[in-house]
Tab-separated table of C-alpha atoms and ligand atoms in Angstrom:
chain	number	residue	atom	x	y	z
F	175	MET	CA	64.551	108.800	169.401
F	176	ALA	CA	61.617	111.202	169.322
F	177	ARG	CA	62.872	112.507	166.028
F	178	THR	CA	63.137	109.013	164.606
F	179	THR	CA	59.525	108.335	165.510
F	180	THR	CA	58.256	111.556	164.008
F	181	SER	CA	60.041	111.084	160.759
F	182	TRP	CA	58.717	107.562	160.556
F	183	LEU	CA	55.245	108.854	161.106
F	184	ALA	CA	55.730	111.494	158.441
F	185	LEU	CA	56.979	108.821	156.090
F	186	LEU	CA	54.059	106.581	156.841
F	187	LEU	CA	51.724	109.463	156.243
F	188	LEU	CA	53.404	110.356	152.977
F	189	PHE	CA	53.221	106.782	151.867
F	190	GLY	CA	49.588	106.721	152.854
F	191	ALA	CA	49.000	109.926	150.945
F	192	ALA	CA	50.697	108.599	147.843
F	193	THR	CA	48.724	105.392	147.787
F	194	ALA	CA	45.530	107.182	148.631
F	195	LEU	CA	46.014	109.750	145.872
F	196	THR	CA	46.200	107.096	143.243
F	197	ARG	CA	42.767	106.093	144.372
F	198	VAL	CA	41.334	109.590	144.224
F	199	ARG	CA	38.126	109.765	142.283
F	200	ARG	CA	34.914	111.678	142.384
F	201	GLN	CA	33.131	110.708	145.502
F	202	ASP	CA	30.752	108.584	143.507
F	203	ASP	CA	28.687	109.097	140.422
F	204	GLY	CA	25.953	110.790	142.413
F	205	GLY	CA	26.213	113.922	140.273
F	206	GLU	CA	25.456	117.399	141.382
F	207	ALA	CA	24.366	116.866	144.932
F	208	ASP	CA	27.770	115.425	145.796
F	209	ASP	CA	29.720	118.030	143.865
F	210	GLN	CA	27.724	120.642	145.645
F	211	SER	CA	28.640	119.297	149.048
F	212	ILE	CA	32.304	118.922	148.080
F	213	ASP	CA	32.308	122.557	147.029
F	214	GLU	CA	30.753	123.472	150.337
F	215	LEU	CA	33.201	121.324	152.265
F	216	CYS	CA	36.108	122.829	150.394
F	217	ASP	CA	34.960	126.426	150.430
F	218	GLN	CA	37.732	128.565	151.954
F	219	ARG	CA	39.659	125.504	153.037
F	220	PRO	CA	43.377	125.390	152.313
F	221	PRO	CA	44.257	122.444	150.006
F	222	ASP	CA	46.805	121.067	152.478
F	223	GLU	CA	44.400	120.785	155.400
F	224	TYR	CA	43.188	117.304	156.290
F	225	PHE	CA	39.786	116.859	157.894
F	226	ARG	CA	37.379	114.039	158.759
F	227	LEU	CA	34.122	113.413	156.954
F	228	SER	CA	32.687	111.921	160.107
F	229	THR	CA	33.750	110.992	163.600
F	230	ASP	CA	32.502	107.406	163.225
F	231	GLY	CA	35.014	104.660	162.671
F	232	ASP	CA	38.518	104.192	163.948
F	233	CYS	CA	39.839	107.722	163.462
F	234	ARG	CA	42.291	106.738	160.720
F	235	ASP	CA	40.552	108.296	157.721
F	236	VAL	CA	40.885	111.884	156.614
F	237	VAL	CA	40.470	113.771	153.360
F	238	ARG	CA	41.694	116.984	151.877
F	239	CYS	CA	40.472	119.148	149.023
F	240	ASP	CA	42.480	118.439	145.916
F	241	GLN	CA	42.158	121.196	143.341
F	242	ALA	CA	44.738	119.745	140.991
F	243	GLY	CA	42.237	117.637	139.069
F	244	GLU	CA	41.400	118.237	135.403
F	245	ASN	CA	38.802	120.936	134.504
F	246	GLY	CA	39.431	122.632	137.838
F	247	ILE	CA	37.075	120.182	139.561
F	248	THR	CA	37.769	119.866	143.255
F	249	ARG	CA	37.990	116.314	144.518
F	250	LEU	CA	38.485	114.827	147.910
F	251	ALA	CA	41.784	113.025	148.290
F	252	SER	CA	41.633	110.508	151.090
F	253	VAL	CA	44.373	109.304	153.390
F	254	ARG	CA	44.241	106.448	155.858
F	255	CYS	CA	46.717	106.188	158.708
F	256	PRO	CA	48.358	102.758	159.064
F	257	ASN	CA	46.852	100.253	161.467
F	258	GLY	CA	47.240	101.193	165.115
F	259	LEU	CA	47.625	104.892	164.333
F	260	ALA	CA	45.052	107.634	164.271
F	261	PHE	CA	44.949	111.011	162.597
F	262	ASP	CA	45.571	113.999	164.814
F	263	ILE	CA	43.507	116.878	163.406
F	264	GLU	CA	45.320	119.506	165.431
F	265	ARG	CA	48.838	118.475	164.415
F	266	GLN	CA	47.795	117.186	160.965
F	267	THR	CA	49.702	113.932	161.200
F	268	CYS	CA	49.237	110.256	162.034
F	269	ASP	CA	50.269	109.293	165.529
F	270	TRP	CA	49.792	106.402	167.941
F	271	ARG	CA	46.132	106.038	168.806
F	272	THR	CA	46.694	106.858	172.498
F	273	ASN	CA	48.369	110.166	171.631
F	274	VAL	CA	45.456	111.444	169.583
F	275	LYS	CA	42.898	113.283	171.687
F	276	ASN	CA	40.744	114.852	168.984
F	277	CYS	CA	39.002	111.933	167.272
F	278	ASP	CA	35.696	113.561	168.218
F	279	ARG	CA	36.429	116.623	166.093
F	280	VAL	CA	36.097	116.694	162.320
F	281	GLU	CA	38.353	119.650	161.594
F	282	LYS	CA	40.957	121.972	162.922
F	283	PRO	CA	39.338	125.021	164.479
F	284	ARG	CA	39.283	127.859	161.955
F	285	LYS	CA	41.235	130.837	163.141
F	286	VAL	CA	39.660	134.280	162.985
F	287	LEU	CA	41.720	136.566	160.753
F	288	PRO	CA	42.256	140.266	161.356
F	289	ILE	CA	40.806	142.717	158.830
F	290	LEU	CA	44.004	144.180	157.410
F	291	LYS	CA	43.012	145.125	153.873
F	292	THR	CA	40.046	147.442	153.466
F	293	ASP	CA	39.189	150.034	150.823
F	294	GLU	CA	38.676	152.743	153.416
F	295	PRO	CA	40.707	152.728	156.629
F	296	VAL	CA	38.498	151.389	159.427
F	297	CYS	CA	40.764	152.325	162.311
F	298	PRO	CA	42.504	155.545	163.346
F	299	GLU	CA	46.077	156.157	162.162
F	300	GLY	CA	48.572	153.646	163.596
F	301	LYS	CA	45.911	151.099	164.504
F	302	LEU	CA	44.585	148.052	162.689
F	303	SER	CA	41.382	146.088	162.941
F	304	CYS	CA	40.960	142.749	164.700
F	305	GLY	CA	38.606	140.170	163.191
F	306	ASN	CA	35.781	141.510	165.381
F	307	GLY	CA	36.296	145.128	164.319
F	308	GLU	CA	38.165	146.178	167.459
F	309	CYS	CA	41.052	148.587	166.668
F	310	ILE	CA	44.410	148.012	168.353
F	311	GLU	CA	47.930	149.398	167.914
F	312	LYS	CA	49.659	148.049	164.812
F	313	GLU	CA	52.718	147.067	166.883
F	314	LEU	CA	50.630	144.579	168.862
F	315	PHE	CA	50.035	142.402	165.802
F	316	CYS	CA	52.200	139.286	165.584
F	317	ASN	CA	54.053	139.870	168.847
F	318	ASP	CA	53.316	136.303	170.032
F	319	LYS	CA	50.768	137.602	172.504
F	320	PRO	CA	47.051	137.768	171.743
F	321	ASP	CA	45.788	141.327	172.201
F	322	CYS	CA	42.508	141.281	170.283
F	323	LYS	CA	39.600	139.777	172.199
F	324	ASP	CA	39.214	137.240	169.375
F	325	GLU	CA	43.031	136.732	169.335
F	326	SER	CA	43.025	137.402	165.590
F	327	ASP	CA	46.087	139.678	165.834
F	328	GLU	CA	48.276	136.552	165.989
F	329	ASN	CA	46.607	134.697	163.116
F	330	ALA	CA	48.023	136.424	160.039
F	331	CYS	CA	51.742	136.468	160.639
F	332	THR	CA	53.404	134.969	157.591
F	333	VAL	CA	56.163	136.788	155.756
F	334	GLU	CA	53.521	138.140	153.365
F	335	THR	CA	50.831	139.107	155.862
F	336	ASP	CA	52.518	140.292	159.070
F	337	PRO	CA	51.712	144.030	159.224
F	338	ASN	CA	54.971	144.587	161.111
F	339	ARG	CA	57.140	142.703	158.646
F	340	ALA	CA	60.423	144.271	157.610
F	341	PRO	CA	60.033	146.732	154.740
F	342	ASP	CA	60.825	145.409	151.273
F	343	CYS	CA	64.458	145.669	150.301
F	344	ASP	CA	64.978	149.043	148.607
F	345	PRO	CA	67.449	148.703	145.722
F	346	THR	CA	68.238	152.425	145.862
F	347	GLN	CA	69.334	152.116	149.487
F	348	CYS	CA	70.817	148.648	149.388
F	349	VAL	CA	73.795	148.763	147.031
F	350	LEU	CA	76.833	146.604	146.389
F	351	PRO	CA	79.357	145.876	147.746
F	352	ASP	CA	77.746	146.236	151.185
F	353	CYS	CA	74.227	145.173	150.404
F	354	PHE	CA	72.332	143.287	147.718
F	355	CYS	CA	68.573	142.753	147.398
F	356	SER	CA	67.526	139.224	146.614
F	357	ALA	CA	63.987	138.770	147.822
F	358	ASP	CA	63.915	135.033	147.163
F	359	GLY	CA	67.625	134.443	147.728
F	360	THR	CA	68.306	133.324	144.148
F	361	ARG	CA	69.238	136.608	142.426
F	362	ILE	CA	72.813	137.050	141.289
F	363	PRO	CA	74.475	140.472	141.400
F	364	GLY	CA	74.853	142.016	137.940
F	365	SER	CA	71.978	139.850	136.634
F	366	ILE	CA	74.484	137.242	135.487
F	367	GLU	CA	72.987	134.069	134.041
F	368	PRO	CA	73.037	131.256	136.595
F	369	ASN	CA	74.804	128.967	134.113
F	370	GLN	CA	77.631	131.507	133.912
F	371	VAL	CA	78.222	131.547	137.662
F	372	PRO	CA	80.587	129.116	139.354
F	373	GLN	CA	78.752	127.196	142.017
F	374	MET	CA	79.957	124.883	144.701
F	375	ILE	CA	77.651	122.291	146.164
F	376	THR	CA	78.541	120.437	149.327
F	377	LEU	CA	76.709	117.261	150.211
F	378	THR	CA	76.699	116.520	153.919
F	379	PHE	CA	74.645	114.103	155.955
F	380	ASN	CA	74.402	113.692	159.670
F	381	GLY	CA	73.203	110.997	161.999
F	382	ALA	CA	73.270	107.245	161.945
F	383	VAL	CA	74.199	105.394	158.749
F	384	ASN	CA	71.981	102.329	158.473
F	385	VAL	CA	69.335	100.468	156.450
F	386	ASP	CA	67.087	103.519	156.592
F	387	ASN	CA	69.413	105.578	154.427
F	388	ILE	CA	72.074	103.379	152.798
F	389	ASP	CA	69.892	102.928	149.714
F	390	LEU	CA	69.440	106.668	149.411
F	391	TYR	CA	73.210	107.196	149.518
F	392	GLU	CA	73.596	104.518	146.863
F	393	ASP	CA	71.133	106.455	144.705
F	394	ILE	CA	72.830	109.787	145.182
F	395	PHE	CA	76.382	108.484	144.763
F	396	ASN	CA	75.503	106.145	141.925
F	397	GLY	CA	78.711	106.802	139.974
F	398	GLN	CA	76.834	108.704	137.251
F	399	ARG	CA	77.252	112.152	138.788
F	400	ASN	CA	80.524	113.855	138.091
F	401	ASN	CA	82.252	117.115	138.867
F	402	PRO	CA	83.129	119.326	135.883
F	403	ASN	CA	86.677	117.907	136.056
F	404	GLY	CA	85.328	114.386	135.573
F	405	CYS	CA	85.880	113.203	139.147
F	406	GLN	CA	82.922	111.546	140.811
F	407	ILE	CA	81.049	113.479	143.478
F	408	ARG	CA	81.651	112.719	147.143
F	409	GLY	CA	79.908	113.557	150.386
F	410	THR	CA	80.701	114.173	154.021
F	411	PHE	CA	79.030	112.008	156.638
F	412	PHE	CA	78.825	113.231	160.223
F	413	VAL	CA	78.166	109.915	161.870
F	414	SER	CA	76.446	109.448	165.216
F	415	HIS	CA	76.819	106.215	167.145
F	416	LYS	CA	73.381	104.902	167.989
F	417	TYR	CA	71.885	102.688	165.238
F	418	THR	CA	74.929	103.106	162.983
F	419	ASN	CA	76.029	100.216	160.804
F	420	TYR	CA	79.828	100.581	160.892
F	421	SER	CA	80.285	98.167	158.074
F	422	ALA	CA	78.443	100.668	155.890
F	423	VAL	CA	80.591	103.520	157.274
F	424	GLN	CA	83.727	101.582	156.410
F	425	ASP	CA	82.378	101.121	152.920
F	426	LEU	CA	81.620	104.829	152.524
F	427	HIS	CA	85.148	105.679	153.622
F	428	ARG	CA	86.617	103.083	151.293
F	429	ARG	CA	84.780	104.705	148.409
F	430	GLY	CA	86.342	108.068	149.175
F	431	HIS	CA	83.649	109.821	151.176
F	432	GLU	CA	84.700	111.986	154.065
F	433	ILE	CA	83.753	110.723	157.516
F	434	GLY	CA	83.254	113.113	160.430
F	435	VAL	CA	81.758	112.835	163.892
F	436	PHE	CA	78.348	114.105	164.841
F	437	SER	CA	78.511	113.295	168.566
F	438	LEU	CA	78.125	110.077	170.433
F	439	THR	CA	74.645	110.538	171.789
F	440	HIS	CA	72.917	112.784	169.230
F	441	LYS	CA	71.039	114.373	172.173
F	442	ASP	CA	68.343	116.909	171.294
F	443	ASP	CA	68.351	118.805	174.588
F	444	PRO	CA	70.134	122.161	174.018
F	445	ASN	CA	70.887	122.499	177.749
F	446	TYR	CA	72.905	119.331	177.655
F	447	TRP	CA	75.180	120.945	175.105
F	448	THR	CA	75.369	124.495	176.483
F	449	GLN	CA	75.998	123.273	180.008
F	450	GLY	CA	78.225	120.393	178.991
F	451	SER	CA	81.711	120.347	180.508
F	452	TYR	CA	85.018	119.912	178.696
F	453	ASP	CA	84.898	116.236	179.586
F	454	ASP	CA	81.384	115.829	178.203
F	455	TRP	CA	82.476	117.335	174.916
F	456	LEU	CA	85.635	115.263	174.884
F	457	ALA	CA	83.607	112.106	175.388
F	458	GLU	CA	81.040	113.132	172.798
F	459	MET	CA	83.475	114.122	170.067
F	460	ALA	CA	86.820	112.447	170.640
F	461	GLY	CA	84.934	109.421	171.953
F	462	ALA	CA	82.887	109.239	168.806
F	463	ARG	CA	86.034	109.535	166.702
F	464	LEU	CA	87.671	106.662	168.575
F	465	ILE	CA	84.634	104.485	168.148
F	466	ILE	CA	84.303	105.187	164.429
F	467	GLU	CA	88.019	104.597	163.879
F	468	ARG	CA	87.826	101.322	165.736
F	469	PHE	CA	84.511	99.937	164.470
F	470	ALA	CA	84.841	101.120	160.862
F	471	ASN	CA	88.582	100.413	160.866
F	472	ILE	CA	89.468	103.869	159.583
F	473	THR	CA	93.188	103.933	160.226
F	474	ASP	CA	94.370	106.823	158.059
F	475	GLY	CA	93.664	109.569	160.634
F	476	SER	CA	91.236	111.208	158.238
F	477	ILE	CA	88.502	111.805	160.812
F	478	ILE	CA	89.250	115.331	161.848
F	479	GLY	CA	86.118	116.537	163.538
U	528	NAG	C1	75.346	96.994	157.104
U	528	NAG	O1	75.874	97.557	155.915
U	528	NAG	C2	76.423	96.605	155.010
U	528	NAG	C3	77.095	97.391	153.898
U	528	NAG	O2	76.233	98.323	153.310
U	528	NAG	C4	75.309	95.706	154.531
U	528	NAG	O3	75.851	94.744	153.612
U	528	NAG	C5	74.710	94.993	155.718
U	528	NAG	O4	73.627	94.208	155.310
U	528	NAG	C6	74.231	96.019	156.744
U	528	NAG	N1	73.821	95.307	157.948
U	528	NAG	C7	72.615	95.479	158.509
U	528	NAG	C8	72.359	94.704	159.739
U	528	NAG	O5	71.814	96.259	158.048
U	529	NAG	C1	92.049	97.567	159.139
U	529	NAG	O1	92.728	98.325	158.181
U	529	NAG	C2	94.131	98.045	158.101
U	529	NAG	C3	94.772	99.039	157.159
U	529	NAG	O2	93.874	99.513	156.196
U	529	NAG	C4	94.338	96.592	157.652
U	529	NAG	O3	95.703	96.306	157.593
U	529	NAG	C5	93.646	95.687	158.670
U	529	NAG	O4	93.725	94.347	158.234
U	529	NAG	C6	92.179	96.084	158.835
U	529	NAG	N1	91.593	95.309	159.918
U	529	NAG	C7	90.454	94.659	159.785
U	529	NAG	C8	89.985	93.917	160.986
U	529	NAG	O5	89.817	94.656	158.758
């Protein structure tokens, strides 16, 4: 249920963003003074960060710096959360008004970054500099525990910036057939052209089949997409019980899609599954199969798991 709510919120936000973007324009025709302040507002700010222009109002309006405009001019793209929702600056999403505790803040607190790249080393061998100039052991960076006084050692930990990231794949060490370097996961051994490589794509979906997604499945399986042998593409649907429209499941099965079970309850709690007994699993899986067979009238024994 929680997941359903979040994805709805994300959808609402996306929708809001899309409609708002079509309305993007220069703040007004005030000329340089405004451009100046937009540049100031947007200085050093990532383009995907939403912030408020003021804390007045009902907490639904935010903007972000949009650098995609023509002539490299930065504009403010505005987004308004739907009625009844407010924008959570910390989590960067719309949520129910009562869940948002930061309407009094205009922006996400900026994190202090460590000073990792300098012309001359600023710290002794084996140490790196925190944002405040303090030197600490390199190993302490990005270990999920703040060690710098300004906590900056945990603020630059992406795949590109983490000073303790794994070394780049070395093609002289990593050789076929045991090892192959593909930094972005798309390289093909022997530099073969992608269009010369057989590929298999599986389309699988899990969760409830209902009004929220039937149209999407119609779009994907629109009869225009074929396999190289001319047969139409098909998908596998791991169906959960709650909110499922079994009439739609029956229809999917009739049209040749594979139906599987996802579980009866679709519970998120990992403990429920790790500590579940044989009977729990039986009820979840075999129970779900029984229900699908009965409600979607799938009588050919094709639901295997
Ligand atoms: C259930 O699915 C069928 C088949 O796609 C559709 O005709 C029907 O309107 C759906 N029912 C509801 C309540 O969404
Ligand atoms: C269920 O499917 C069987 C075989 O496909 C068919 O004979 C039967 O009439 C169907 N039942 C319903 C209620 O549609």
